[in-house]
Amino acid sequence: MQATHFPITNWSEDDRPREKLMIKGKNALSDAELIAILIGSGSRNESAVDLSKRILSSVDTLNSLGKMSLSQLTNFKGIGEAKAIAIIAALELGRRRRAEDTVELTKITSSKIVFEIMQPIIGELPHEEFWVLFLNNSNKVILKSQLSKGGISGTIVDVRIVFKLALENGATGLILCHNHPSGGLIPSEADRHITKKIKLAGDQLDVKVLDHLIITETKYYSFADEGIL
C-alpha cells in the first residue's frame, strides 16, 4: 500500500519545524527538522522533514554529512543545487563556530585541550596539514599557525619557519599537531623523525617542544602521553 503524503502545511502548528522553533526553541527540533528548515520544501511525494530523514539515514553522523560534496548531495531525489548549497553552508558555519569556541590564550594543561582546539580545524580534512601551537611561559596559546599542507599521506615541514615564528612571537614552548586523514593513530617514521628534529632545534634555542599530537576525526595520539617525546 502506498503511503499517504501529508504536506507540512497540513500538519498541526506545533509539528511544523519553523513554528516549532519559534514556539519551543531550537533545542526542541530534531536534526531532520533543522535540515528541513534549511531546504525549505520537499517534493510532491515527500515532505521536507521526510527528505531530511532520508538524507540523514544515509550517513553515520552530522560530521559525515558535512563532508559530502555538492554532487553527492544532489544525488538525493528532491535536492537541487540550491538546497545542497544551503546544507553545506550551514554545516560549514557549525564547523567554524566550533573552531572559534577555542579562544586564544587558552591554557594548555593536557593533550585533550590541544585536541579540542585542533580537531575542528584539521580533524575532518581529506588531506594532511601540519600546525604548531606557540605557547608563552604560562603555557597559554599565543599563536596557532599552519606550517604546511600536503596530500593524503604527508606534509613537509620547514624547521626554520617553526623557530622564526617562535622567536618573533616570544614563544617559550611549542606543541606540534598534524592530522591523519586515514584515521590511523600510529605515528610513522617520518612523524617521529620530524618530532626529534624540531625538539633538538628547540633545545638549542631554549624553546621546549612539549608535545606532538596526531589528530583524527574522533581520536588523537599524544607523543607526550605515550612517553616518546
Coordinates of N, CA and C in Angstrom, one line a residue:
M1 N 0.8 -1.2 0.0 CA 0.0 0.0 0.0 C 0.9 1.2 0.0
Q2 N 0.6 2.2 -0.9 CA 1.4 3.4 -1.0 C 1.1 4.3 0.2
A3 N 2.2 4.9 0.8 CA 2.0 5.7 2.0 C 1.4 7.1 1.5
T4 N 0.5 7.6 2.3 CA -0.1 8.9 2.0 C 0.8 10.0 2.5
H5 N 1.0 11.0 1.6 CA 1.9 12.1 2.0 C 1.1 13.3 2.4
F6 N 1.4 13.8 3.6 CA 0.7 14.9 4.2 C 1.7 16.1 4.2
P7 N 1.5 17.1 3.3 CA 2.4 18.3 3.3 C 2.5 18.9 4.7
I8 N 3.7 19.5 4.9 CA 3.9 20.2 6.2 C 2.9 21.2 6.5
T9 N 2.3 21.9 5.5 CA 1.3 22.9 5.7 C 0.0 22.3 6.3
N10 N -0.2 21.0 6.2 CA -1.3 20.3 6.7 C -1.1 19.8 8.1
W11 N 0.2 19.9 8.6 CA 0.5 19.5 10.0 C -0.1 20.4 11.0
S12 N -0.2 20.0 12.2 CA -0.5 20.9 13.3 C 0.6 21.9 13.5
E13 N 0.3 23.1 13.9 CA 1.4 24.1 14.0 C 2.6 23.7 14.8
D14 N 2.3 22.9 15.9 CA 3.4 22.5 16.8 C 4.4 21.6 16.1
D15 N 3.9 20.9 15.0 CA 4.7 19.9 14.4 C 5.5 20.5 13.1
R16 N 5.2 21.7 12.8 CA 5.9 22.3 11.7 C 7.2 22.8 12.2
P17 N 8.4 22.5 11.5 CA 9.7 22.9 12.0 C 9.9 24.4 12.3
R18 N 9.5 25.3 11.4 CA 9.7 26.7 11.7 C 8.9 27.1 12.9
E19 N 7.6 26.8 12.9 CA 6.7 27.2 14.0 C 7.2 26.5 15.3
K20 N 7.6 25.3 15.2 CA 8.1 24.6 16.4 C 9.3 25.3 17.0
L21 N 10.2 25.8 16.2 CA 11.4 26.5 16.6 C 10.9 27.8 17.3
M22 N 10.0 28.5 16.7 CA 9.5 29.8 17.3 C 8.8 29.6 18.7
I23 N 8.1 28.5 18.8 CA 7.3 28.3 20.0 C 8.1 27.6 21.1
K24 N 8.8 26.5 20.7 CA 9.5 25.7 21.7 C 11.0 25.9 21.8
G25 N 11.6 26.6 20.8 CA 13.0 26.9 20.8 C 13.8 25.9 20.0
K26 N 15.0 26.2 19.6 CA 15.8 25.4 18.7 C 16.2 24.0 19.2
N27 N 16.3 23.9 20.6 CA 16.7 22.6 21.2 C 15.6 21.6 21.0
A28 N 14.3 22.0 20.8 CA 13.2 21.1 20.6 C 13.2 20.3 19.3
L29 N 14.0 20.8 18.3 CA 13.9 20.3 17.0 C 14.9 19.2 16.8
S30 N 14.5 18.2 16.0 CA 15.5 17.1 15.7 C 16.4 17.6 14.6
D31 N 17.5 16.8 14.3 CA 18.4 17.1 13.2 C 17.6 17.2 11.9
A32 N 16.7 16.3 11.7 CA 15.9 16.3 10.4 C 15.1 17.5 10.3
E33 N 14.5 18.0 11.4 CA 13.7 19.2 11.4 C 14.5 20.4 11.1
L34 N 15.7 20.5 11.7 CA 16.6 21.6 11.4 C 17.0 21.7 9.9
I35 N 17.3 20.5 9.4 CA 17.7 20.4 8.0 C 16.5 20.8 7.1
A36 N 15.3 20.4 7.5 CA 14.1 20.7 6.7 C 13.9 22.2 6.6
I37 N 14.3 22.9 7.7 CA 14.2 24.4 7.7 C 15.2 25.0 6.6
L38 N 16.3 24.4 6.6 CA 17.4 24.8 5.6 C 16.9 24.6 4.2
I39 N 16.3 23.4 3.9 CA 16.0 23.2 2.5 C 14.6 23.7 2.1
G40 N 13.8 24.1 3.1 CA 12.6 24.8 2.8 C 11.4 24.0 2.3
S41 N 11.6 23.1 1.5 CA 10.5 22.3 0.9 C 10.9 20.9 0.5
G42 N 10.0 20.0 0.4 CA 10.3 18.7 0.0 C 9.9 18.6 -1.5
S43 N 9.2 17.5 -1.8 CA 8.7 17.3 -3.2 C 7.3 16.9 -3.1
R44 N 6.7 16.6 -4.3 CA 5.3 16.3 -4.4 C 4.9 15.1 -3.5
N45 N 5.8 14.2 -3.4 CA 5.5 12.9 -2.6 C 6.3 12.8 -1.3
E46 N 7.0 13.8 -0.9 CA 7.8 13.7 0.3 C 7.9 15.1 1.0
S47 N 7.6 15.2 2.3 CA 7.8 16.4 3.0 C 9.3 16.7 3.2
A48 N 9.6 18.0 3.5 CA 11.0 18.4 3.8 C 11.6 17.6 4.9
V49 N 10.8 17.3 5.9 CA 11.3 16.5 7.1 C 11.6 15.1 6.6
D50 N 10.7 14.5 5.9 CA 10.9 13.1 5.4 C 12.2 13.0 4.5
L51 N 12.3 14.0 3.6 CA 13.5 14.1 2.8 C 14.8 14.2 3.6
S52 N 14.7 15.1 4.7 CA 15.9 15.2 5.5 C 16.2 13.9 6.3
K53 N 15.2 13.2 6.7 CA 15.4 11.9 7.4 C 16.0 11.0 6.5
R54 N 15.6 11.0 5.2 CA 16.2 10.0 4.2 C 17.7 10.4 4.0
I55 N 18.0 11.6 4.0 CA 19.4 12.0 3.8 C 20.2 11.6 5.0
L56 N 19.7 11.9 6.2 CA 20.4 11.5 7.5 C 20.6 10.0 7.6
S57 N 19.6 9.2 7.1 CA 19.7 7.8 7.3 C 20.9 7.2 6.4
S58 N 21.4 8.0 5.5 CA 22.5 7.5 4.6 C 23.9 7.8 5.2
V59 N 23.9 8.6 6.3 CA 25.2 8.9 6.9 C 25.2 8.5 8.4
D60 N 26.4 8.3 9.0 CA 26.6 7.9 10.4 C 26.3 9.1 11.3
T61 N 26.9 10.3 11.0 CA 26.9 11.4 11.9 C 26.7 12.7 11.0
L62 N 26.4 13.8 11.7 CA 26.4 15.1 11.1 C 27.8 15.5 10.5
N63 N 28.8 15.0 11.2 CA 30.2 15.3 10.6 C 30.3 14.6 9.2
S64 N 29.8 13.4 9.1 CA 29.8 12.7 7.8 C 29.0 13.5 6.7
L65 N 27.9 14.0 7.2 CA 27.1 14.8 6.2 C 27.8 16.1 5.8
G66 N 28.5 16.7 6.8 CA 29.3 17.9 6.5 C 30.4 17.6 5.5
K67 N 30.8 16.4 5.3 CA 31.9 16.1 4.3 C 31.4 15.8 2.9
M68 N 30.1 15.7 2.8 CA 29.5 15.4 1.5 C 29.7 16.5 0.5
S69 N 30.0 16.2 -0.7 CA 30.2 17.2 -1.8 C 28.8 17.7 -2.4
L70 N 28.9 18.7 -3.1 CA 27.7 19.2 -3.8 C 27.1 18.1 -4.7
S71 N 27.9 17.4 -5.4 CA 27.4 16.4 -6.3 C 26.8 15.2 -5.5
Q72 N 27.4 14.9 -4.4 CA 26.8 13.8 -3.6 C 25.5 14.1 -3.0
L73 N 25.3 15.4 -2.6 CA 24.0 15.8 -2.0 C 22.9 15.9 -3.1
T74 N 23.3 16.4 -4.3 CA 22.3 16.5 -5.4 C 21.9 15.1 -6.0
N75 N 22.6 14.1 -5.5 CA 22.2 12.7 -6.0 C 20.9 12.3 -5.3
F76 N 20.6 13.0 -4.2 CA 19.3 12.6 -3.5 C 18.2 13.3 -4.3
K77 N 17.2 12.5 -4.6 CA 16.0 13.0 -5.3 C 15.3 14.0 -4.4
G78 N 15.1 15.2 -5.0 CA 14.5 16.3 -4.2 C 15.5 17.3 -3.7
I79 N 16.8 17.1 -3.9 CA 17.8 18.0 -3.5 C 18.5 18.6 -4.8
G80 N 18.2 19.8 -5.1 CA 18.9 20.5 -6.2 C 20.1 21.3 -5.6
E81 N 20.7 22.0 -6.5 CA 22.0 22.7 -6.1 C 21.7 23.7 -5.0
A82 N 20.6 24.5 -5.0 CA 20.3 25.5 -4.0 C 20.2 24.8 -2.6
K83 N 19.5 23.7 -2.6 CA 19.3 23.1 -1.3 C 20.6 22.5 -0.8
A84 N 21.3 21.9 -1.7 CA 22.6 21.3 -1.3 C 23.6 22.3 -0.8
I85 N 23.6 23.5 -1.5 CA 24.5 24.6 -1.0 C 24.1 25.1 0.4
A86 N 22.8 25.1 0.6 CA 22.3 25.6 1.9 C 22.8 24.6 3.0
I87 N 22.7 23.3 2.8 CA 23.2 22.3 3.7 C 24.7 22.5 4.0
I88 N 25.4 22.6 2.9 CA 26.9 22.7 3.0 C 27.3 23.9 3.8
A89 N 26.6 25.1 3.5 CA 27.0 26.3 4.1 C 26.7 26.3 5.6
A90 N 25.5 25.7 6.0 CA 25.1 25.6 7.4 C 26.1 24.8 8.2
L91 N 26.5 23.6 7.6 CA 27.4 22.7 8.4 C 28.8 23.3 8.4
E92 N 29.2 24.1 7.4 CA 30.5 24.7 7.5 C 30.5 25.8 8.5
L93 N 29.4 26.6 8.7 CA 29.3 27.6 9.7 C 29.4 26.9 11.1
G94 N 28.8 25.7 11.3 CA 28.9 25.0 12.5 C 30.3 24.6 12.8
R95 N 31.0 24.1 11.8 CA 32.4 23.8 12.0 C 33.3 25.0 12.4
R96 N 33.0 26.1 11.8 CA 33.8 27.3 12.1 C 33.4 27.8 13.5
R97 N 32.2 27.7 13.9 CA 31.8 28.1 15.2 C 32.5 27.3 16.3
R98 N 32.7 26.0 16.0 CA 33.4 25.1 17.0 C 34.8 25.6 17.1
A99 N 35.4 25.9 15.9 CA 36.8 26.4 15.9 C 37.0 27.7 16.7
E100 N 36.0 28.6 16.6 CA 36.0 29.9 17.3 C 35.9 29.7 18.8
D101 N 35.2 28.6 19.2 CA 35.0 28.4 20.6 C 36.2 28.2 21.4
T102 N 37.3 27.8 20.7 CA 38.6 27.7 21.4 C 39.3 29.0 21.3
V103 N 39.2 29.8 22.3 CA 39.7 31.2 22.4 C 41.2 31.2 22.5
E104 N 41.8 32.2 21.9 CA 43.3 32.4 22.1 C 43.6 32.6 23.5
L105 N 44.8 32.3 23.9 CA 45.3 32.4 25.3 C 44.6 31.3 26.2
T106 N 44.2 30.2 25.5 CA 43.7 29.1 26.3 C 45.0 28.4 26.9
K107 N 44.9 28.1 28.2 CA 46.0 27.5 28.9 C 46.0 26.0 28.6
I108 N 47.1 25.5 28.2 CA 47.2 24.1 27.9 C 47.7 23.3 29.1
T109 N 46.8 22.5 29.6 CA 47.1 21.7 30.8 C 47.0 20.2 30.5
S110 N 46.6 19.8 29.3 CA 46.5 18.4 28.9 C 46.5 18.3 27.4
S111 N 46.7 17.1 26.9 CA 46.7 16.8 25.5 C 45.2 16.9 25.0
K112 N 44.3 16.6 25.9 CA 42.9 16.7 25.5 C 42.5 18.1 25.1
I113 N 43.0 19.1 25.8 CA 42.7 20.5 25.4 C 43.3 20.8 24.1
V114 N 44.5 20.3 23.7 CA 45.0 20.5 22.4 C 44.1 19.9 21.4
F115 N 43.6 18.7 21.6 CA 42.7 18.1 20.7 C 41.5 18.9 20.5
E116 N 40.9 19.4 21.6 CA 39.7 20.2 21.5 C 39.9 21.5 20.6
I117 N 41.1 22.1 20.7 CA 41.5 23.2 19.9 C 41.6 22.9 18.4
M118 N 42.3 21.8 18.2 CA 42.7 21.5 16.8 C 41.8 20.6 16.0
Q119 N 41.0 19.8 16.7 CA 40.1 18.9 15.9 C 39.1 19.6 15.0
P120 N 38.5 20.7 15.4 CA 37.6 21.4 14.4 C 38.4 22.0 13.2
I121 N 39.7 22.2 13.4 CA 40.5 22.8 12.3 C 41.0 21.7 11.3
I122 N 41.5 20.6 11.9 CA 42.2 19.7 11.0 C 41.6 18.2 11.1
G123 N 40.8 18.0 12.1 CA 40.3 16.6 12.3 C 39.5 16.0 11.2
E124 N 38.9 16.8 10.4 CA 38.0 16.2 9.4 C 38.5 16.5 7.9
L125 N 39.7 16.9 7.8 CA 40.2 17.3 6.4 C 40.6 16.0 5.6
P126 N 40.4 16.1 4.3 CA 40.8 14.9 3.5 C 42.3 14.9 3.1
H127 N 43.0 15.9 3.6 CA 44.5 15.9 3.3 C 45.2 16.2 4.6
E128 N 46.5 16.0 4.6 CA 47.3 16.3 5.9 C 47.6 17.8 5.9
E129 N 47.6 18.3 7.2 CA 48.1 19.6 7.5 C 48.9 19.6 8.8
F130 N 50.0 20.3 8.8 CA 50.9 20.4 10.0 C 50.8 21.8 10.6
W131 N 50.4 21.8 11.9 CA 50.2 23.0 12.6 C 51.1 23.0 13.9
V132 N 51.4 24.3 14.3 CA 52.1 24.4 15.6 C 51.3 25.4 16.5
L133 N 51.2 25.0 17.7 CA 50.7 25.9 18.8 C 51.9 26.5 19.5
F134 N 52.0 27.9 19.5 CA 53.1 28.6 20.2 C 52.6 29.0 21.5
L135 N 53.3 28.7 22.6 CA 52.9 29.0 23.9 C 53.8 30.0 24.6
N136 N 53.3 30.7 25.6 CA 54.1 31.6 26.4 C 54.6 30.8 27.6
N137 N 55.2 31.5 28.6 CA 55.8 30.7 29.7 C 54.7 30.3 30.7
S138 N 53.5 30.7 30.5 CA 52.4 30.2 31.3 C 51.6 29.0 30.6
N139 N 52.2 28.6 29.5 CA 51.6 27.5 28.7 C 50.2 27.9 28.1
K140 N 50.1 29.2 27.8 CA 48.9 29.7 27.2 C 49.2 29.9 25.7
V141 N 48.2 29.6 24.8 CA 48.4 29.7 23.4 C 48.4 31.2 23.0
I142 N 49.6 31.6 22.3 CA 49.6 32.9 21.8 C 49.5 33.0 20.3
L143 N 49.7 31.8 19.7 CA 49.5 31.8 18.2 C 49.3 30.3 17.8
K144 N 48.5 30.1 16.8 CA 48.4 28.8 16.2 C 48.6 29.0 14.7
S145 N 49.5 28.2 14.1 CA 49.9 28.5 12.7 C 50.0 27.2 11.9
Q146 N 49.4 27.3 10.7 CA 49.6 26.2 9.7 C 51.0 26.3 9.1
L147 N 51.8 25.2 9.2 CA 53.2 25.2 8.7 C 53.2 24.6 7.3
S148 N 52.4 23.6 7.1 CA 52.4 23.0 5.8 C 51.1 22.3 5.5
K149 N 50.8 22.1 4.2 CA 49.6 21.5 3.7 C 50.0 20.5 2.6
G150 N 49.6 19.2 2.8 CA 50.1 18.2 1.8 C 49.0 17.4 1.3
G151 N 49.3 16.2 0.9 CA 48.4 15.3 0.3 C 47.8 14.3 1.3
I152 N 47.3 13.2 0.9 CA 46.6 12.3 1.8 C 47.7 11.6 2.7
S153 N 48.9 11.5 2.3 CA 49.9 10.7 3.0 C 51.0 11.5 3.8
G154 N 51.0 12.8 3.6 CA 52.0 13.5 4.4 C 52.2 15.0 4.0
T155 N 53.1 15.6 4.8 CA 53.4 17.0 4.5 C 54.9 17.2 4.8
I156 N 55.4 18.3 4.3 CA 56.9 18.7 4.6 C 56.9 19.9 5.5
V157 N 57.7 19.8 6.5 CA 57.8 20.9 7.5 C 59.2 21.6 7.5
D158 N 59.2 22.9 7.3 CA 60.5 23.6 7.4 C 60.7 24.0 8.8
V159 N 61.7 23.4 9.5 CA 62.0 23.7 10.9 C 62.4 25.1 11.1
R160 N 63.1 25.8 10.1 CA 63.5 27.2 10.3 C 62.3 28.1 10.4
I161 N 61.2 27.8 9.7 CA 60.0 28.6 9.8 C 59.4 28.5 11.2
V162 N 59.4 27.2 11.7 CA 58.9 27.0 13.1 C 59.5 27.9 14.1
F163 N 60.8 28.0 14.1 CA 61.5 28.8 15.1 C 61.6 30.2 14.8
K164 N 61.5 30.6 13.5 CA 61.3 32.0 13.2 C 60.1 32.6 13.8
L165 N 59.0 31.8 13.7 CA 57.7 32.2 14.3 C 57.8 32.2 15.8
A166 N 58.5 31.2 16.3 CA 58.6 31.2 17.8 C 59.3 32.4 18.4
L167 N 60.4 32.7 17.7 CA 61.2 33.9 18.2 C 60.5 35.2 18.0
E168 N 59.8 35.3 16.8 CA 59.1 36.6 16.6 C 57.9 36.8 17.5
N169 N 57.4 35.7 18.1 CA 56.2 35.8 18.9 C 56.6 35.6 20.4
G170 N 57.8 35.5 20.7 CA 58.3 35.3 22.1 C 57.8 34.0 22.7
A171 N 57.6 33.0 21.9 CA 57.1 31.7 22.4 C 58.3 31.0 23.2
T172 N 57.9 30.3 24.3 CA 58.8 29.5 25.0 C 58.6 28.0 24.9
G173 N 57.4 27.7 24.3 CA 57.0 26.3 24.2 C 56.3 26.1 22.9
L174 N 56.3 24.9 22.4 CA 55.6 24.5 21.1 C 54.9 23.2 21.3
I175 N 53.7 23.1 20.6 CA 53.1 21.8 20.5 C 52.8 21.6 19.0
L176 N 53.3 20.5 18.6 CA 53.1 20.1 17.1 C 51.9 19.4 17.0
C177 N 51.2 19.6 15.8 CA 49.9 18.9 15.6 C 49.8 18.6 14.1
H178 N 49.4 17.4 13.7 CA 49.0 17.1 12.3 C 48.0 16.1 12.3
N179 N 47.2 16.0 11.2 CA 46.1 15.1 11.1 C 46.5 13.9 10.3
H180 N 45.8 12.8 10.5 CA 45.9 11.6 9.6 C 44.5 11.4 9.0
P181 N 44.4 11.8 7.7 CA 43.1 11.6 7.0 C 42.6 10.1 7.0
S182 N 43.6 9.2 7.1 CA 43.2 7.8 7.0 C 42.5 7.3 8.3
G183 N 42.6 8.1 9.4 CA 42.0 7.7 10.6 C 43.0 6.9 11.5
G184 N 44.1 6.5 11.0 CA 45.1 5.8 11.8 C 45.8 6.7 12.8
L185 N 46.2 6.2 14.0 CA 46.8 7.0 15.0 C 48.3 6.6 15.2
I186 N 48.8 5.6 14.6 CA 50.1 5.2 14.9 C 51.1 6.1 14.1
P187 N 52.1 6.7 14.9 CA 53.0 7.7 14.2 C 53.9 6.9 13.2
S188 N 54.2 7.5 12.1 CA 55.1 7.0 11.1 C 56.5 7.3 11.5
E189 N 57.4 6.7 10.8 CA 58.8 7.1 11.0 C 59.1 8.5 10.7
A190 N 58.4 9.0 9.6 CA 58.5 10.4 9.3 C 58.0 11.3 10.4
D191 N 56.9 10.9 11.1 CA 56.4 11.7 12.2 C 57.4 11.7 13.3
R192 N 58.0 10.6 13.6 CA 59.0 10.5 14.7 C 60.2 11.3 14.4
H193 N 60.6 11.3 13.1 CA 61.8 12.0 12.7 C 61.7 13.5 12.8
I194 N 60.6 14.0 12.3 CA 60.4 15.5 12.3 C 60.2 16.0 13.8
T195 N 59.6 15.1 14.6 CA 59.4 15.5 16.0 C 60.8 15.6 16.7
K196 N 61.7 14.6 16.5 CA 63.0 14.6 17.0 C 63.8 15.8 16.5
K197 N 63.7 16.1 15.2 CA 64.4 17.2 14.6 C 64.0 18.6 15.2
I198 N 62.7 18.8 15.3 CA 62.3 20.0 15.9 C 62.6 20.1 17.4
K199 N 62.5 19.0 18.1 CA 62.9 19.0 19.5 C 64.4 19.4 19.7
L200 N 65.2 18.8 18.9 CA 66.7 19.1 19.0 C 67.0 20.6 18.7
A201 N 66.3 21.1 17.7 CA 66.5 22.5 17.4 C 65.9 23.4 18.5
G202 N 64.8 23.0 19.1 CA 64.3 23.8 20.2 C 65.2 23.8 21.4
D203 N 65.9 22.6 21.7 CA 66.8 22.6 22.8 C 67.9 23.6 22.7
Q204 N 68.4 23.8 21.4 CA 69.4 24.8 21.2 C 69.0 26.2 21.4
L205 N 67.7 26.5 21.1 CA 67.1 27.8 21.2 C 66.3 28.1 22.5
D206 N 66.3 27.1 23.4 CA 65.6 27.2 24.7 C 64.1 27.4 24.4
V207 N 63.6 26.7 23.4 CA 62.1 26.7 23.2 C 61.7 25.2 23.3
K208 N 60.9 24.9 24.3 CA 60.6 23.5 24.5 C 59.5 23.0 23.6
V209 N 59.7 21.8 23.0 CA 58.7 21.1 22.3 C 58.0 20.2 23.3
L210 N 56.8 20.6 23.7 CA 56.0 19.9 24.8 C 55.3 18.7 24.4
D211 N 54.8 18.6 23.1 CA 54.0 17.5 22.7 C 53.9 17.5 21.1
H212 N 53.5 16.4 20.6 CA 53.1 16.3 19.2 C 51.9 15.4 19.1
L213 N 50.8 16.0 18.6 CA 49.5 15.2 18.5 C 49.2 14.8 17.1
I214 N 48.8 13.6 16.9 CA 48.3 13.1 15.7 C 46.7 13.1 15.9
I215 N 46.0 13.8 15.0 CA 44.6 14.0 15.2 C 43.8 13.4 14.1
T216 N 42.7 12.7 14.5 CA 41.7 12.2 13.5 C 40.4 12.8 13.9
E217 N 39.3 12.3 13.2 CA 38.0 12.9 13.4 C 37.5 12.8 14.9
T218 N 37.8 11.7 15.5 CA 37.3 11.5 16.9 C 38.3 11.2 17.9
K219 N 39.6 10.9 17.5 CA 40.6 10.5 18.5 C 41.9 11.2 18.2
Y220 N 42.9 11.0 19.2 CA 44.2 11.6 19.0 C 45.2 10.7 19.6
Y221 N 46.5 10.9 19.2 CA 47.7 10.3 19.8 C 48.6 11.3 20.3
S222 N 49.0 11.3 21.5 CA 49.9 12.3 22.1 C 51.3 11.6 22.3
F223 N 52.4 12.2 21.7 CA 53.7 11.7 21.9 C 54.1 11.8 23.4
A224 N 53.7 12.9 24.1 CA 54.0 13.2 25.5 C 53.3 12.1 26.4
D225 N 52.0 11.9 26.1 CA 51.3 10.9 26.9 C 51.9 9.5 26.8
E226 N 52.4 9.2 25.6 CA 52.9 7.9 25.4 C 54.4 7.8 25.8
G227 N 55.0 8.9 26.2 CA 56.3 8.9 26.8 C 57.4 8.7 25.7
I228 N 57.1 9.2 24.5 CA 58.1 9.0 23.4 C 58.7 10.3 22.9
L229 N 58.4 11.4 23.6 CA 58.9 12.7 23.2 C 60.3 13.0 23.7

